[in-house]
């Protein structure tokens, strides 16, 4: 992946702060080579201290990078983090719910089965621990669909229906799975 593209995706997903992005804009030589001279001038002229700084940067850079590819990267990034289970894994589990709500129906098991539970919880870490190891299998299933081309994200339509993707899964693969979260003394079925 092109370094400018990766930085753009990290900006859109808020993995880097706008101030960090601003410093990167002024120091990254590949940016000037990637953008047209007009767009380069525009990106270095943005006032990143204003509320519209992020929007203005996204507007310029989205001409160069596919939002479909961004969503593919974003989903894969969240899935990898869920599998790796870093200390802030709750953010990525919650992101699955956000992705489901943005129109990625194939994220239903992760989004509704796990992510929604976290958005309503005060104890992120305790609840996340209850999800393992089952959530890893769900994350691997979605990753397999992306890798095999059963799910192909094409981009954002700009219309009410949201993000467009091709769903080539079988009817059986589209069926929601049962969510089973083990507690110390009981189990809950959703």
GROMACS .gro file of C-alpha atoms in nm:
model
  190
    1UNK     CA    1   0.000   0.000   0.000
    2UNK     CA    2   0.125   0.347  -0.087
    3UNK     CA    3   0.241   0.537   0.227
    4UNK     CA    4   0.025   0.840   0.142
    5UNK     CA    5  -0.277   0.613   0.101
    6UNK     CA    6  -0.213   0.442   0.436
    7UNK     CA    7  -0.179   0.777   0.614
    8UNK     CA    8  -0.504   0.895   0.455
    9UNK     CA    9  -0.684   0.582   0.576
   10UNK     CA   10  -0.544   0.629   0.926
   11UNK     CA   11  -0.664   0.990   0.922
   12UNK     CA   12  -1.016   0.897   0.809
   13UNK     CA   13  -1.037   0.621   1.072
   14UNK     CA   14  -0.902   0.862   1.336
   15UNK     CA   15  -0.605   0.639   1.415
   16UNK     CA   16  -0.386   0.948   1.391
   17UNK     CA   17  -0.457   1.291   1.530
   18UNK     CA   18  -0.511   1.583   1.296
   19UNK     CA   19  -0.206   1.758   1.444
   20UNK     CA   20   0.009   1.452   1.362
   21UNK     CA   21  -0.134   1.451   1.010
   22UNK     CA   22  -0.055   1.821   0.974
   23UNK     CA   23   0.310   1.762   1.066
   24UNK     CA   24   0.321   1.471   0.822
   25UNK     CA   25   0.178   1.690   0.541
   26UNK     CA   26   0.462   1.939   0.577
   27UNK     CA   27   0.737   1.674   0.590
   28UNK     CA   28   0.625   1.396   0.352
   29UNK     CA   29   0.791   1.432   0.011
   30UNK     CA   30   0.579   1.154  -0.144
   31UNK     CA   31   0.271   1.368  -0.093
   32UNK     CA   32   0.392   1.632  -0.338
   33UNK     CA   33   0.470   1.361  -0.592
   34UNK     CA   34   0.130   1.194  -0.547
   35UNK     CA   35  -0.099   1.498  -0.569
   36UNK     CA   36  -0.145   1.747  -0.848
   37UNK     CA   37   0.027   2.080  -0.786
   38UNK     CA   38  -0.310   2.248  -0.717
   39UNK     CA   39  -0.417   1.979  -0.469
   40UNK     CA   40  -0.078   1.982  -0.300
   41UNK     CA   41  -0.102   2.358  -0.256
   42UNK     CA   42  -0.453   2.314  -0.117
   43UNK     CA   43  -0.354   2.042   0.132
   44UNK     CA   44  -0.062   2.242   0.271
   45UNK     CA   45  -0.283   2.553   0.293
   46UNK     CA   46  -0.553   2.394   0.509
   47UNK     CA   47  -0.589   2.536   0.859
   48UNK     CA   48  -0.578   2.209   1.055
   49UNK     CA   49  -0.664   2.386   1.379
   50UNK     CA   50  -1.022   2.452   1.266
   51UNK     CA   51  -1.312   2.207   1.295
   52UNK     CA   52  -1.328   2.176   0.916
   53UNK     CA   53  -0.959   2.078   0.879
   54UNK     CA   54  -1.031   1.705   0.873
   55UNK     CA   55  -1.314   1.746   0.623
   56UNK     CA   56  -1.101   1.965   0.394
   57UNK     CA   57  -0.813   1.716   0.397
   58UNK     CA   58  -1.047   1.425   0.325
   59UNK     CA   59  -1.204   1.618   0.039
   60UNK     CA   60  -0.867   1.668  -0.131
   61UNK     CA   61  -0.726   1.320  -0.069
   62UNK     CA   62  -1.045   1.128  -0.153
   63UNK     CA   63  -0.989   1.224  -0.518
   64UNK     CA   64  -0.685   0.998  -0.515
   65UNK     CA   65  -0.793   0.704  -0.304
   66UNK     CA   66  -1.094   0.477  -0.328
   67UNK     CA   67  -1.337   0.483  -0.037
   68UNK     CA   68  -1.418   0.120  -0.119
   69UNK     CA   69  -1.053   0.035  -0.065
   70UNK     CA   70  -1.057   0.242   0.253
   71UNK     CA   71  -1.351   0.046   0.393
   72UNK     CA   72  -1.183  -0.282   0.299
   73UNK     CA   73  -0.869  -0.168   0.484
   74UNK     CA   74  -1.071  -0.043   0.782
   75UNK     CA   75  -1.263  -0.369   0.822
   76UNK     CA   76  -0.949  -0.579   0.786
   77UNK     CA   77  -0.770  -0.357   1.037
   78UNK     CA   78  -1.049  -0.401   1.293
   79UNK     CA   79  -1.059  -0.778   1.236
   80UNK     CA   80  -0.682  -0.811   1.282
   81UNK     CA   81  -0.698  -0.609   1.604
   82UNK     CA   82  -0.978  -0.831   1.736
   83UNK     CA   83  -0.768  -1.139   1.662
   84UNK     CA   84  -0.454  -0.985   1.817
   85UNK     CA   85  -0.650  -0.854   2.121
   86UNK     CA   86  -0.450  -0.543   2.215
   87UNK     CA   87  -0.539  -0.356   2.537
   88UNK     CA   88  -0.777  -0.124   2.348
   89UNK     CA   89  -0.951  -0.408   2.158
   90UNK     CA   90  -1.290  -0.280   2.276
   91UNK     CA   91  -1.257   0.007   2.023
   92UNK     CA   92  -1.234  -0.240   1.737
   93UNK     CA   93  -1.521  -0.455   1.860
   94UNK     CA   94  -1.736  -0.141   1.887
   95UNK     CA   95  -1.620  -0.041   1.539
   96UNK     CA   96  -1.783  -0.361   1.408
   97UNK     CA   97  -2.118  -0.230   1.531
   98UNK     CA   98  -2.052   0.106   1.363
   99UNK     CA   99  -1.963  -0.069   1.037
  100UNK     CA  100  -2.279  -0.276   1.055
  101UNK     CA  101  -2.483   0.042   1.107
  102UNK     CA  102  -2.307   0.208   0.810
  103UNK     CA  103  -2.452  -0.059   0.582
  104UNK     CA  104  -2.215  -0.355   0.602
  105UNK     CA  105  -2.481  -0.619   0.665
  106UNK     CA  106  -2.225  -0.900   0.656
  107UNK     CA  107  -2.086  -0.758   0.984
  108UNK     CA  108  -2.409  -0.856   1.165
  109UNK     CA  109  -2.259  -1.128   1.383
  110UNK     CA  110  -1.968  -0.912   1.499
  111UNK     CA  111  -2.163  -0.586   1.505
  112UNK     CA  112  -2.482  -0.696   1.672
  113UNK     CA  113  -2.355  -1.000   1.858
  114UNK     CA  114  -2.052  -0.834   2.013
  115UNK     CA  115  -2.016  -0.465   1.926
  116UNK     CA  116  -2.364  -0.361   2.036
  117UNK     CA  117  -2.308  -0.526   2.373
  118UNK     CA  118  -1.999  -0.314   2.429
  119UNK     CA  119  -2.161   0.014   2.329
  120UNK     CA  120  -2.408  -0.038   2.612
  121UNK     CA  121  -2.152  -0.146   2.871
  122UNK     CA  122  -1.953   0.047   3.129
  123UNK     CA  123  -1.704  -0.237   3.181
  124UNK     CA  124  -1.533  -0.271   2.841
  125UNK     CA  125  -1.247  -0.496   2.944
  126UNK     CA  126  -1.449  -0.736   3.154
  127UNK     CA  127  -1.710  -0.775   2.885
  128UNK     CA  128  -1.454  -0.814   2.605
  129UNK     CA  129  -1.288  -1.099   2.791
  130UNK     CA  130  -1.622  -1.282   2.786
  131UNK     CA  131  -1.619  -1.267   2.403
  132UNK     CA  132  -1.301  -1.468   2.363
  133UNK     CA  133  -1.228  -1.706   2.198
  134UNK     CA  134  -1.561  -1.709   2.005
  135UNK     CA  135  -1.513  -1.361   1.859
  136UNK     CA  136  -1.186  -1.468   1.696
  137UNK     CA  137  -1.372  -1.728   1.488
  138UNK     CA  138  -1.625  -1.465   1.376
  139UNK     CA  139  -1.344  -1.226   1.280
  140UNK     CA  140  -1.168  -1.499   1.083
  141UNK     CA  141  -1.492  -1.582   0.898
  142UNK     CA  142  -1.533  -1.222   0.780
  143UNK     CA  143  -1.165  -1.205   0.685
  144UNK     CA  144  -1.207  -1.525   0.481
  145UNK     CA  145  -1.506  -1.373   0.298
  146UNK     CA  146  -1.296  -1.069   0.207
  147UNK     CA  147  -0.992  -1.277   0.108
  148UNK     CA  148  -1.193  -1.518  -0.108
  149UNK     CA  149  -1.395  -1.247  -0.285
  150UNK     CA  150  -1.724  -1.357  -0.131
  151UNK     CA  151  -1.751  -0.998  -0.006
  152UNK     CA  152  -1.618  -0.729  -0.240
  153UNK     CA  153  -1.647  -0.371  -0.121
  154UNK     CA  154  -1.702  -0.144  -0.419
  155UNK     CA  155  -1.733   0.194  -0.251
  156UNK     CA  156  -1.984   0.446  -0.128
  157UNK     CA  157  -2.284   0.527  -0.345
  158UNK     CA  158  -2.338   0.868  -0.189
  159UNK     CA  159  -2.705   0.784  -0.156
  160UNK     CA  160  -2.924   0.698   0.139
  161UNK     CA  161  -2.844   0.327   0.111
  162UNK     CA  162  -2.484   0.385   0.211
  163UNK     CA  163  -2.188   0.169   0.125
  164UNK     CA  164  -2.197  -0.060  -0.174
  165UNK     CA  165  -2.051  -0.408  -0.175
  166UNK     CA  166  -2.106  -0.732  -0.364
  167UNK     CA  167  -2.217  -1.020  -0.146
  168UNK     CA  168  -2.131  -1.353  -0.308
  169UNK     CA  169  -2.180  -1.566   0.002
  170UNK     CA  170  -2.405  -1.870  -0.002
  171UNK     CA  171  -2.743  -1.857   0.172
  172UNK     CA  172  -2.597  -2.070   0.453
  173UNK     CA  173  -2.308  -1.825   0.504
  174UNK     CA  174  -2.554  -1.536   0.527
  175UNK     CA  175  -2.743  -1.694   0.816
  176UNK     CA  176  -2.669  -1.527   1.150
  177UNK     CA  177  -2.486  -1.744   1.397
  178UNK     CA  178  -2.590  -1.782   1.758
  179UNK     CA  179  -2.403  -1.555   1.992
  180UNK     CA  180  -2.293  -1.740   2.298
  181UNK     CA  181  -2.103  -1.550   2.562
  182UNK     CA  182  -1.973  -1.753   2.853
  183UNK     CA  183  -2.000  -1.598   3.197
  184UNK     CA  184  -1.852  -1.735   3.515
  185UNK     CA  185  -2.164  -1.924   3.617
  186UNK     CA  186  -2.400  -1.904   3.324
  187UNK     CA  187  -2.428  -1.857   2.951
  188UNK     CA  188  -2.642  -1.613   2.760
  189UNK     CA  189  -2.787  -1.676   2.414
  190UNK     CA  190  -2.874  -1.384   2.192
   0.00000   0.00000   0.00000
